[in-house]
Coordinates of C-alpha atoms in Angstrom, one line a residue:
X1 CA 89.6 107.3 74.8
X2 CA 88.7 107.8 78.0
X3 CA 90.7 105.1 80.1
X4 CA 90.3 104.4 83.7
X5 CA 92.2 106.8 86.1
X6 CA 94.1 103.7 87.7
X7 CA 95.8 102.4 84.3
X8 CA 96.4 106.1 82.9
X9 CA 98.3 107.2 86.4
X10 CA 100.1 103.0 86.5
X11 CA 103.7 102.6 84.8
X12 CA 103.1 101.7 81.8
X13 CA 99.5 104.1 81.7
X14 CA 102.5 106.4 82.1
X15 CA 104.9 105.4 79.2
X16 CA 102.3 105.0 76.8
X17 CA 101.0 109.1 77.1
X18 CA 105.2 109.8 77.3
X19 CA 105.8 107.9 74.3
X20 CA 102.0 109.5 72.4
X21 CA 103.5 112.9 72.7
X22 CA 100.4 113.4 75.9
X23 CA 97.5 112.8 72.6
X24 CA 97.1 109.1 74.8
X25 CA 95.6 108.8 78.2
X26 CA 95.5 112.5 78.5
X27 CA 94.6 114.7 81.5
X28 CA 91.0 116.0 82.0
X29 CA 93.4 119.5 81.8
X30 CA 94.4 118.6 79.0
X31 CA 90.9 118.0 77.8
X32 CA 88.6 119.9 75.9
X33 CA 86.5 122.3 77.9
X34 CA 88.1 122.4 80.5
X35 CA 87.9 125.0 82.6
X36 CA 91.0 125.9 84.7
X37 CA 91.2 127.4 87.6
X38 CA 91.2 131.5 87.3
X39 CA 94.8 131.6 89.2
X40 CA 96.5 129.7 87.4
X41 CA 95.7 131.9 83.8
X42 CA 98.5 134.2 84.2
X43 CA 101.9 136.2 87.0
X44 CA 99.5 138.7 87.5
X45 CA 96.4 136.9 90.2
X46 CA 96.6 137.2 93.1
X47 CA 99.4 134.8 95.2
X48 CA 98.1 133.3 98.2
X49 CA 98.0 134.2 101.0
X50 CA 99.5 131.9 103.5
X51 CA 96.7 130.7 105.6
X52 CA 95.9 129.6 102.4
X53 CA 95.2 125.5 101.6
X54 CA 97.7 126.4 99.1
X55 CA 100.0 127.6 101.6
X56 CA 99.8 126.0 104.5
X57 CA 102.5 123.2 104.9
X58 CA 101.7 119.6 103.2
X59 CA 101.5 117.1 106.1
X60 CA 98.3 119.9 107.8
X61 CA 96.7 120.4 103.9
X62 CA 96.8 116.5 103.7
X63 CA 95.6 115.0 106.7
X64 CA 92.8 117.4 107.0
X65 CA 91.6 116.7 103.6
X66 CA 92.1 112.6 104.4
X67 CA 89.7 113.1 106.9
X68 CA 87.3 114.0 104.8
X69 CA 87.0 110.6 103.7
X70 CA 86.0 109.6 99.7
X71 CA 83.1 112.1 97.6
X72 CA 80.5 110.5 95.9
X73 CA 81.0 109.6 92.3
X74 CA 78.7 112.0 91.6
X75 CA 80.4 115.1 94.0
X76 CA 83.8 114.6 91.8
X77 CA 82.6 115.3 88.9
X78 CA 82.0 118.8 89.9
X79 CA 85.6 119.4 92.0
X80 CA 87.6 119.6 88.3
X81 CA 86.2 122.3 86.7
X82 CA 85.0 124.3 90.2
X83 CA 87.1 127.4 91.9
X84 CA 87.6 126.1 95.7
X85 CA 86.4 129.6 97.6
X86 CA 89.7 130.2 99.9
X87 CA 87.3 133.4 101.8
X88 CA 85.9 130.7 103.4
X89 CA 89.1 128.6 104.2
X90 CA 91.9 131.6 105.8
X91 CA 91.3 129.8 108.9
X92 CA 94.5 128.4 110.1
X93 CA 93.6 125.1 110.9
X94 CA 95.2 124.3 114.6
X95 CA 98.1 121.6 114.4
X96 CA 96.7 118.0 115.8
X97 CA 98.8 115.8 117.8
X98 CA 99.2 113.5 114.6
X99 CA 101.2 116.1 113.5
X100 CA 103.9 116.6 116.2
X101 CA 107.2 116.2 116.4
X102 CA 109.6 116.2 118.9
X103 CA 112.3 118.8 118.5
X104 CA 114.9 116.9 118.4
X105 CA 113.4 115.0 115.4
X106 CA 113.2 118.7 113.7
X107 CA 116.6 119.7 114.2
X108 CA 117.6 116.1 112.4
X109 CA 115.9 116.3 110.1
X110 CA 115.6 119.3 108.8
X111 CA 119.3 120.0 108.2
X112 CA 120.8 120.6 105.5
X113 CA 124.4 121.3 105.7
X114 CA 123.5 125.5 105.2
X115 CA 122.0 128.1 107.2
X116 CA 118.0 126.4 106.9
X117 CA 117.2 130.3 108.3
X118 CA 118.8 131.2 104.7
X119 CA 116.9 128.3 102.7
X120 CA 113.4 129.2 104.8
X121 CA 113.8 132.1 103.5
X122 CA 115.3 131.8 100.1
X123 CA 112.2 129.1 100.4
X124 CA 109.5 131.2 101.1
X125 CA 110.8 134.9 98.4
X126 CA 110.0 132.1 96.2
X127 CA 106.7 131.1 96.6
X128 CA 105.9 134.5 97.5
X129 CA 106.9 135.1 93.8
X130 CA 105.1 131.6 92.4
X131 CA 101.4 129.9 91.6
X132 CA 101.2 127.6 94.1
X133 CA 99.7 124.3 92.5
X134 CA 97.7 122.3 94.9
X135 CA 94.5 121.1 94.7
X136 CA 91.9 122.1 92.9
X137 CA 89.6 122.2 96.6
X138 CA 88.7 119.6 99.3
X139 CA 87.0 116.8 96.2
X140 CA 89.7 116.5 94.2
X141 CA 89.7 113.4 93.3
X142 CA 93.8 112.7 92.2
X143 CA 94.0 113.4 96.1
X144 CA 94.6 109.7 97.2
X145 CA 92.8 111.0 99.9
X146 CA 89.0 111.5 97.6
X147 CA 89.7 108.0 96.3
X148 CA 86.6 105.5 95.9
X149 CA 86.9 102.9 98.0
X150 CA 87.6 100.3 96.1
X151 CA 89.6 102.3 94.0
X152 CA 92.2 102.1 97.8
X153 CA 91.5 98.7 98.5
X154 CA 92.5 97.9 94.9
X155 CA 95.8 99.3 95.7
X156 CA 96.1 98.7 98.9
X157 CA 95.4 94.6 97.8
X158 CA 98.8 95.5 95.0
X159 CA 100.9 96.9 98.0
X160 CA 100.6 94.1 100.1
X161 CA 101.0 91.5 97.0
X162 CA 103.7 93.9 96.2
X163 CA 105.1 93.1 99.8
X164 CA 104.8 89.9 99.3
X165 CA 106.1 88.9 96.3
X166 CA 109.5 90.2 97.2
X167 CA 109.6 89.5 100.8
X168 CA 108.8 85.7 99.8
X169 CA 112.4 85.7 98.5
X170 CA 114.2 85.3 101.6
X171 CA 112.5 82.6 102.6
X172 CA 112.3 80.1 99.5
X173 CA 115.7 80.3 99.7
X174 CA 116.2 78.9 102.3
X175 CA 114.8 74.4 101.8
X176 CA 118.0 74.8 99.0
X177 CA 120.4 75.3 101.8
X178 CA 121.5 72.1 102.2
X179 CA 121.1 70.9 98.2
X180 CA 123.5 74.4 97.2
X181 CA 126.1 72.8 100.7
X182 CA 126.3 70.2 98.4
X183 CA 126.8 71.1 95.2
X184 CA 129.0 73.3 95.5
X185 CA 131.5 71.0 97.7
X186 CA 130.2 74.1 100.4
X187 CA 128.9 74.4 104.5
X188 CA 125.6 74.7 105.6
X189 CA 126.2 78.2 107.3
X190 CA 127.6 79.4 103.7
X191 CA 124.9 78.6 101.7
X192 CA 122.7 80.2 104.3
X193 CA 124.9 84.0 103.2
X194 CA 122.7 83.0 100.3
X195 CA 119.2 84.9 103.0
X196 CA 122.0 87.1 105.1
X197 CA 122.6 88.9 102.0
X198 CA 118.6 89.0 100.4
X199 CA 117.7 90.4 103.1
X200 CA 120.8 93.4 103.3
X201 CA 118.5 96.2 102.3
X202 CA 119.1 99.7 101.6
X203 CA 116.1 102.6 100.9
X204 CA 116.0 104.2 97.7
X205 CA 115.0 108.5 97.5
X206 CA 111.7 109.8 97.5
X207 CA 111.8 112.8 96.1
X208 CA 108.3 114.4 94.3
X209 CA 109.6 114.6 90.0
X210 CA 110.1 111.0 90.3
X211 CA 106.8 110.0 93.5
X212 CA 106.7 106.1 94.9
X213 CA 105.5 103.9 91.0
X214 CA 107.6 104.8 89.0
X215 CA 110.7 103.7 91.3
X216 CA 108.3 100.4 92.8
X217 CA 108.1 99.0 89.1
X218 CA 111.7 100.1 88.1
X219 CA 114.0 98.1 91.4
X220 CA 111.3 95.3 91.2
X221 CA 112.1 95.0 86.9
X222 CA 115.7 94.6 87.7
X223 CA 114.8 92.4 90.4
X224 CA 112.5 89.4 88.0
X225 CA 115.5 89.9 85.8
X226 CA 118.3 88.8 88.6
X227 CA 116.5 85.5 89.2
X228 CA 117.7 84.7 85.3
X229 CA 121.7 84.6 86.6
X230 CA 120.7 83.8 90.3
X231 CA 119.0 80.8 89.4
X232 CA 122.1 80.1 86.3
X233 CA 124.3 80.5 89.0
X234 CA 127.3 77.5 89.0
X235 CA 129.2 78.9 93.1
X236 CA 129.2 80.7 95.5
X237 CA 131.1 83.6 94.4
X238 CA 128.5 84.4 91.5
X239 CA 125.1 83.0 93.3
X240 CA 126.0 85.5 96.1
X241 CA 126.5 89.0 94.7
X242 CA 123.6 88.2 92.6
X243 CA 121.6 87.6 95.5
X244 CA 122.1 90.8 97.9
X245 CA 121.5 93.2 94.7
X246 CA 118.3 91.3 94.4
X247 CA 117.6 92.5 98.2
X248 CA 118.8 95.3 97.4
X249 CA 116.5 96.7 93.9
X250 CA 114.0 95.3 96.2
X251 CA 113.2 97.3 99.0
X252 CA 111.5 100.5 97.9
X253 CA 108.2 97.9 98.5
X254 CA 109.3 96.5 102.3
X255 CA 111.5 100.4 102.7
X256 CA 107.9 102.1 101.9
X257 CA 104.9 100.4 101.3
X258 CA 103.1 101.4 105.1
X259 CA 103.9 105.2 104.0
X260 CA 102.0 105.4 101.0
X261 CA 99.5 103.4 102.4
X262 CA 99.5 106.2 104.3
X263 CA 98.7 108.0 101.2
X264 CA 95.7 106.9 100.8
X265 CA 93.4 106.4 104.4
X266 CA 93.5 108.2 106.5
X267 CA 94.7 107.7 110.2
X268 CA 91.9 106.1 111.5
X269 CA 91.3 103.5 109.0
X270 CA 95.2 103.5 108.5
X271 CA 95.2 101.1 111.9
X272 CA 93.7 98.6 109.1
X273 CA 94.9 98.6 106.3
X274 CA 98.1 98.3 107.5
X275 CA 97.4 95.3 109.6
X276 CA 96.6 93.8 106.0
X277 CA 99.8 95.4 104.8
X278 CA 102.0 93.4 107.9
X279 CA 99.5 90.2 107.7
X280 CA 100.9 90.5 103.6
X281 CA 104.7 91.0 105.2
X282 CA 104.9 88.0 107.8
X283 CA 103.5 85.8 104.8
X284 CA 105.7 85.9 102.5
X285 CA 108.9 84.6 105.2
X286 CA 106.7 81.8 106.0
X287 CA 105.1 80.8 103.1
X288 CA 108.9 80.6 100.8
X289 CA 109.1 77.8 102.5
X290 CA 106.5 75.7 101.9
X291 CA 106.5 76.5 98.4
X292 CA 111.0 75.7 99.1
X293 CA 110.5 72.3 100.4
X294 CA 107.8 71.4 98.1
X295 CA 110.2 73.0 95.0
X296 CA 113.7 71.6 96.2
X297 CA 112.5 68.0 96.7
X298 CA 111.1 67.7 93.7
X299 CA 113.9 69.5 91.2
X300 CA 116.5 70.7 92.9
X301 CA 117.4 74.6 95.0
X302 CA 117.8 76.3 91.9
X303 CA 113.3 76.0 91.2
X304 CA 113.4 77.5 95.0
X305 CA 114.6 80.8 91.7
X306 CA 112.3 79.9 89.3
X307 CA 109.5 79.8 91.4
X308 CA 110.2 83.4 92.9
X309 CA 111.4 84.5 88.5
X310 CA 107.2 83.5 87.7
X311 CA 105.2 84.6 91.2
X312 CA 108.2 88.2 90.4
X313 CA 107.6 88.2 87.0
X314 CA 103.7 87.7 87.0
X315 CA 103.7 90.5 89.6
X316 CA 105.4 93.2 87.3
X317 CA 102.7 93.0 84.4
X318 CA 100.0 93.5 86.9
X319 CA 101.5 95.8 88.8
X320 CA 102.3 97.6 86.1
X321 CA 99.0 97.9 84.3
X322 CA 97.0 98.9 87.1
X323 CA 99.4 100.4 89.7
X324 CA 98.7 104.5 90.4
X325 CA 101.2 107.0 91.6
X326 CA 99.5 107.6 95.2
X327 CA 102.5 110.5 96.1
X328 CA 100.4 113.0 96.5
X329 CA 103.6 115.1 95.7
X330 CA 104.2 113.3 92.7
X331 CA 101.5 113.7 91.7
X332 CA 100.7 117.4 92.4
X333 CA 104.6 118.3 89.9
X334 CA 102.1 116.5 87.2
X335 CA 99.9 118.7 87.9
X336 CA 102.8 121.7 88.1
X337 CA 104.2 120.5 84.2
X338 CA 101.2 120.3 82.9
X339 CA 99.8 123.5 83.8
X340 CA 102.7 124.8 83.0
X341 CA 102.8 123.9 79.9
X342 CA 99.1 124.6 79.1
X343 CA 100.0 128.1 80.7
X344 CA 103.3 128.8 79.5
X345 CA 103.9 130.4 83.0
X346 CA 106.5 129.1 84.2
X347 CA 105.7 130.6 87.5
X348 CA 103.4 127.2 88.7
X349 CA 104.9 125.0 90.8
X350 CA 104.0 123.1 94.0
X351 CA 105.6 124.1 97.1
X352 CA 107.9 120.0 97.5
X353 CA 109.4 121.4 94.1
X354 CA 110.4 124.7 95.5
X355 CA 111.8 122.6 98.4
X356 CA 113.6 120.2 96.5
X357 CA 114.6 123.3 93.9
X358 CA 116.7 124.9 97.0
X359 CA 118.5 121.6 97.6
X360 CA 121.9 120.2 96.4
X361 CA 122.8 117.1 95.9
X362 CA 124.8 116.6 99.2
X363 CA 121.4 118.2 100.2
X364 CA 118.6 115.4 98.5
X365 CA 120.7 112.5 99.7
X366 CA 121.4 113.6 103.3
X367 CA 117.5 114.0 103.3
X368 CA 116.6 110.5 102.2
X369 CA 119.3 107.7 102.7
X370 CA 121.1 109.8 106.1
X371 CA 118.0 110.7 107.0
X372 CA 117.2 107.1 108.5
X373 CA 120.6 106.2 109.2
X374 CA 119.7 109.0 111.7
X375 CA 116.3 108.4 113.1
X376 CA 117.7 105.1 114.3
X377 CA 120.9 105.9 116.1
X378 CA 119.6 108.9 117.6
X379 CA 115.3 109.5 118.1
X380 CA 114.5 107.1 121.7
X381 CA 111.4 106.1 120.5
X382 CA 112.4 105.6 117.0
X383 CA 115.4 102.9 118.2
X384 CA 113.2 101.0 121.0
X385 CA 111.2 99.5 118.2
X386 CA 113.4 99.6 115.4
X387 CA 115.0 96.3 117.7
X388 CA 112.1 95.3 119.4
X389 CA 110.5 94.7 115.2
X390 CA 114.0 93.7 114.7
X391 CA 113.4 91.3 117.3
X392 CA 110.5 89.1 116.1
X393 CA 111.9 89.3 112.6
X394 CA 115.0 87.8 114.0
X395 CA 113.7 85.4 115.6
X396 CA 111.6 84.5 111.8
X397 CA 114.0 83.4 110.6
X398 CA 115.3 80.7 113.7
X399 CA 112.2 79.4 113.4
X400 CA 113.4 78.7 110.2
X401 CA 116.5 77.0 111.8
X402 CA 114.1 75.9 114.7
X403 CA 112.3 74.0 112.4
X404 CA 114.2 72.1 110.7
X405 CA 115.6 71.0 114.1
X406 CA 112.8 70.4 115.5
X407 CA 110.4 68.5 112.3
X408 CA 113.2 66.7 110.1
X409 CA 115.9 65.8 112.8
X410 CA 113.3 65.3 115.9
X411 CA 110.0 64.0 114.4
X412 CA 111.1 63.0 110.5
X413 CA 109.6 66.1 108.2
X414 CA 110.7 65.3 104.1
X415 CA 111.7 69.7 103.3
X416 CA 108.1 69.3 102.0
X417 CA 106.2 68.1 105.4
X418 CA 108.6 71.0 106.9
X419 CA 107.1 73.4 104.7
X420 CA 103.4 72.9 105.7
X421 CA 104.1 73.4 109.4
X422 CA 104.8 77.0 108.9
X423 CA 101.5 77.2 108.6
X424 CA 101.1 77.8 112.2
X425 CA 102.4 80.8 111.7
X426 CA 100.0 82.1 109.4
X427 CA 96.9 80.3 111.0
X428 CA 98.7 82.0 114.2
X429 CA 98.8 85.5 112.3
X430 CA 95.1 85.5 110.5
X431 CA 93.6 84.9 113.6
X432 CA 95.7 87.9 115.5
X433 CA 94.3 90.3 112.3
X434 CA 90.0 89.3 112.3
X435 CA 90.9 89.4 117.0
X436 CA 91.9 93.0 116.4
X437 CA 89.9 94.2 114.1
X438 CA 86.8 94.3 116.5
X439 CA 89.4 96.6 118.6
X440 CA 90.3 98.8 115.9
X441 CA 86.4 99.7 115.1
X442 CA 85.6 100.0 118.3
X443 CA 88.4 101.0 120.6
X444 CA 90.3 103.0 118.5
X445 CA 88.2 104.5 115.6
X446 CA 86.1 106.8 118.1
X447 CA 88.9 107.8 119.8
X448 CA 89.3 109.9 116.0
X449 CA 86.1 111.1 116.1
X450 CA 85.8 112.6 118.9
X451 CA 89.2 114.1 118.5
X452 CA 90.5 112.8 121.4
X453 CA 93.2 110.1 119.9
X454 CA 97.2 110.3 120.7
X455 CA 99.7 108.9 119.1
X456 CA 99.6 106.1 122.3
X457 CA 96.2 105.3 122.0
X458 CA 98.1 102.3 119.4
X459 CA 100.0 100.6 122.1
X460 CA 97.6 98.7 123.5
X461 CA 97.5 95.3 121.2
X462 CA 102.0 95.5 121.8
X463 CA 100.4 94.7 125.7
X464 CA 99.4 91.7 124.6
X465 CA 102.0 90.9 122.1
X466 CA 104.5 91.9 124.2
X467 CA 103.9 88.8 126.5
X468 CA 103.1 86.3 124.0
X469 CA 106.4 86.7 122.8
X470 CA 108.6 85.3 124.7
X471 CA 105.8 82.7 126.2
X472 CA 105.1 81.0 122.7
X473 CA 109.9 81.5 122.4
X474 CA 109.6 79.2 125.7
X475 CA 106.7 77.2 125.2
X476 CA 108.2 76.2 121.3
X477 CA 111.2 75.6 122.9
X478 CA 110.5 73.2 125.2
X479 CA 107.7 71.1 123.6
X480 CA 110.8 70.3 121.1
X481 CA 111.5 66.8 122.7
X482 CA 111.1 64.3 119.4
X483 CA 108.8 62.5 122.3
X484 CA 106.5 65.2 122.1
X485 CA 104.1 65.5 120.0
X486 CA 104.4 67.2 117.2
X487 CA 100.9 70.0 116.6
X488 CA 102.2 71.6 119.7
X489 CA 105.8 73.5 118.6
X490 CA 102.6 74.1 115.7
X491 CA 100.8 75.6 117.7
X492 CA 104.0 77.3 119.7
X493 CA 104.3 78.9 116.7
X494 CA 101.0 80.3 116.0
X495 CA 100.8 82.2 119.6
X496 CA 104.2 83.4 118.2
X497 CA 102.7 84.8 115.2
X498 CA 99.4 86.1 117.7
X499 CA 102.2 88.4 119.3
X500 CA 104.7 89.1 116.7
X501 CA 101.8 91.3 114.4
X502 CA 100.4 93.0 117.7
X503 CA 103.9 93.7 118.5
X504 CA 104.2 95.3 114.6
X505 CA 100.8 96.6 114.7
X506 CA 101.0 98.4 117.4
X507 CA 105.0 99.7 116.5
X508 CA 104.2 101.0 112.2
X509 CA 101.5 102.4 113.3
X510 CA 103.0 104.2 116.8
X511 CA 106.0 105.4 114.4
X512 CA 103.9 106.7 111.8
X513 CA 101.9 108.6 114.1
X514 CA 104.9 110.0 116.2
X515 CA 106.7 111.2 112.7
X516 CA 103.3 112.4 110.7
X517 CA 105.5 114.0 107.8
X518 CA 109.0 111.5 107.5
X519 CA 106.1 108.7 107.8
X520 CA 108.8 107.5 104.8
X521 CA 111.4 108.1 106.2
X522 CA 111.1 106.7 109.7
X523 CA 109.4 103.7 108.3
X524 CA 113.0 102.9 105.8
X525 CA 115.2 103.5 109.3
X526 CA 112.6 100.2 110.9
X527 CA 113.2 98.2 107.2
X528 CA 116.8 99.3 108.1
X529 CA 117.5 97.4 111.5
X530 CA 114.7 94.5 110.4
X531 CA 116.2 93.2 107.4
X532 CA 120.1 93.9 109.4
X533 CA 118.8 92.1 112.4
X534 CA 116.8 89.4 110.0
X535 CA 120.2 88.7 108.1
X536 CA 122.7 87.8 111.6
X537 CA 120.3 85.1 113.2
X538 CA 120.8 83.4 110.2
X539 CA 125.1 82.5 110.0
X540 CA 124.7 81.8 113.7
X541 CA 121.2 79.9 114.2
X542 CA 121.2 76.4 112.9
X543 CA 125.4 75.7 114.9
X544 CA 122.7 77.8 118.1
X545 CA 120.3 74.9 116.9
X546 CA 122.2 71.9 117.1
X547 CA 125.1 73.6 119.9
X548 CA 122.3 74.4 122.9
X549 CA 119.3 72.5 122.4
X550 CA 116.6 74.6 120.6
X551 CA 114.9 74.8 123.9
X552 CA 117.9 75.9 125.9
X553 CA 118.8 78.6 122.7
X554 CA 115.0 79.8 123.1
X555 CA 114.7 80.9 126.5
X556 CA 118.4 82.4 125.6
X557 CA 116.0 84.6 123.4
X558 CA 112.9 84.4 125.1
X559 CA 114.4 86.2 128.6
X560 CA 116.2 88.9 125.8
X561 CA 112.0 89.3 125.5
X562 CA 111.4 89.5 128.3
X563 CA 113.8 91.8 129.0
X564 CA 112.6 94.2 126.8
X565 CA 108.4 93.5 127.7
X566 CA 108.4 96.7 130.0
X567 CA 108.8 98.9 126.8
X568 CA 105.4 99.4 125.0
X569 CA 104.3 100.4 128.3
X570 CA 106.6 102.8 129.3
X571 CA 106.3 104.0 126.1

């Protein structure tokens, strides 16, 4: 009995598929009546030309396919039984502006530890002797860029929700710091290490044999289970390691969520969907103190962790049942496995599979773990944006400490009321998103249509954000006194959210466009810097604001933001 594709391709669907010996949740190739394309039937078939779609670099083919957009249902129904005409597609597509990389990036990202030319020759020999498994045609329904608009929107919501459910764990803990300090007999700074340890994240590897969805689901399940001993911890020695491991295993959606969106959406639409993802990433740590404040005030700090358990646990069930794989490389690898089993032809392979087979474990580790570090320290574009966006996240966690000083100590809010003060940031983020849409739709999108787009076209929103960012810090700092109405610093936090959203939007999209083939590594590098800076700020924020005062303290940070203001203009 056929099941919806998103259920079949979900984590649970894949478990059922393999556990049933591939008898349940079958793919089109495994159903009666499927017509296999002739080039996959035997070893003697003519191999694809080096200029054919099957042998072109993956990022070029994916970019070309994604520009076509989703097809109608009637068009899709015929795709799997049709063999594409390669005679009409042997023209080599020129590399567009989205495919350019700096020479230093190419040198860095293609380094393997062995002679690169030797590896490339070995890959070429294997490609020549193999039949490359690729999409069945430009309208292949399994290609994420050809999914229906509704399906892509649904998966986009899932990526955003997954990011929110993990990120809220960083700040949900914050209102319980004083309670932890009292019950464990430690200083508030030591208690705040629970935020810091959670924010030290490590991006996990992306390998075609794994894909994104299994990594998301397995790591999130561990994240959910870790919340139980965390809530039951009786001392700091147990609490901090558990918070660290929860942050570590929760890192994949934060590091590669943007790459998952890039799998499905063409560059012209990516500016909007990454905006949705950015809003989810912002709302997580902002709404954390709101929920955590009510929970801590009513039941103590442990209830902040129980809420995180319920939220992440129900999210895992929902996503495990309905979230499909988005990685083109993983989808094609699974297709190759099915075709090898059906035809008995061991030479049916994907290009990514051949590339992975020619790499040692050391080289795989270099590609997936070391590359984000190297990108973050050696590529000037990545360095600038990593520190800029890291500052945004660091100041977000500074706000968590400053709100306690401004609204609890100065305006005598209780924990629950202090949590509600963070809603100003949420409202500012929503205003920024809807203010951003007209520019994205009516200014940026036509540049894709007429072929004049370059990555720097992503940067104009950052021009406004670069000014709003420091202005909001001075405004918040110098209206934080008890004699000033409490609404004014909340309005300032809303302006900060607008500036932060515009900078985040411009930076993330710009990085993705400058390194299209290595989106996951670039975004993982950015996440590493953001998380590290965000982890450091809670350690000194409270003493910083108490010793200097909120106005002078935020003025210092605002001065740093002014010094960074020229970055988007120079780029």
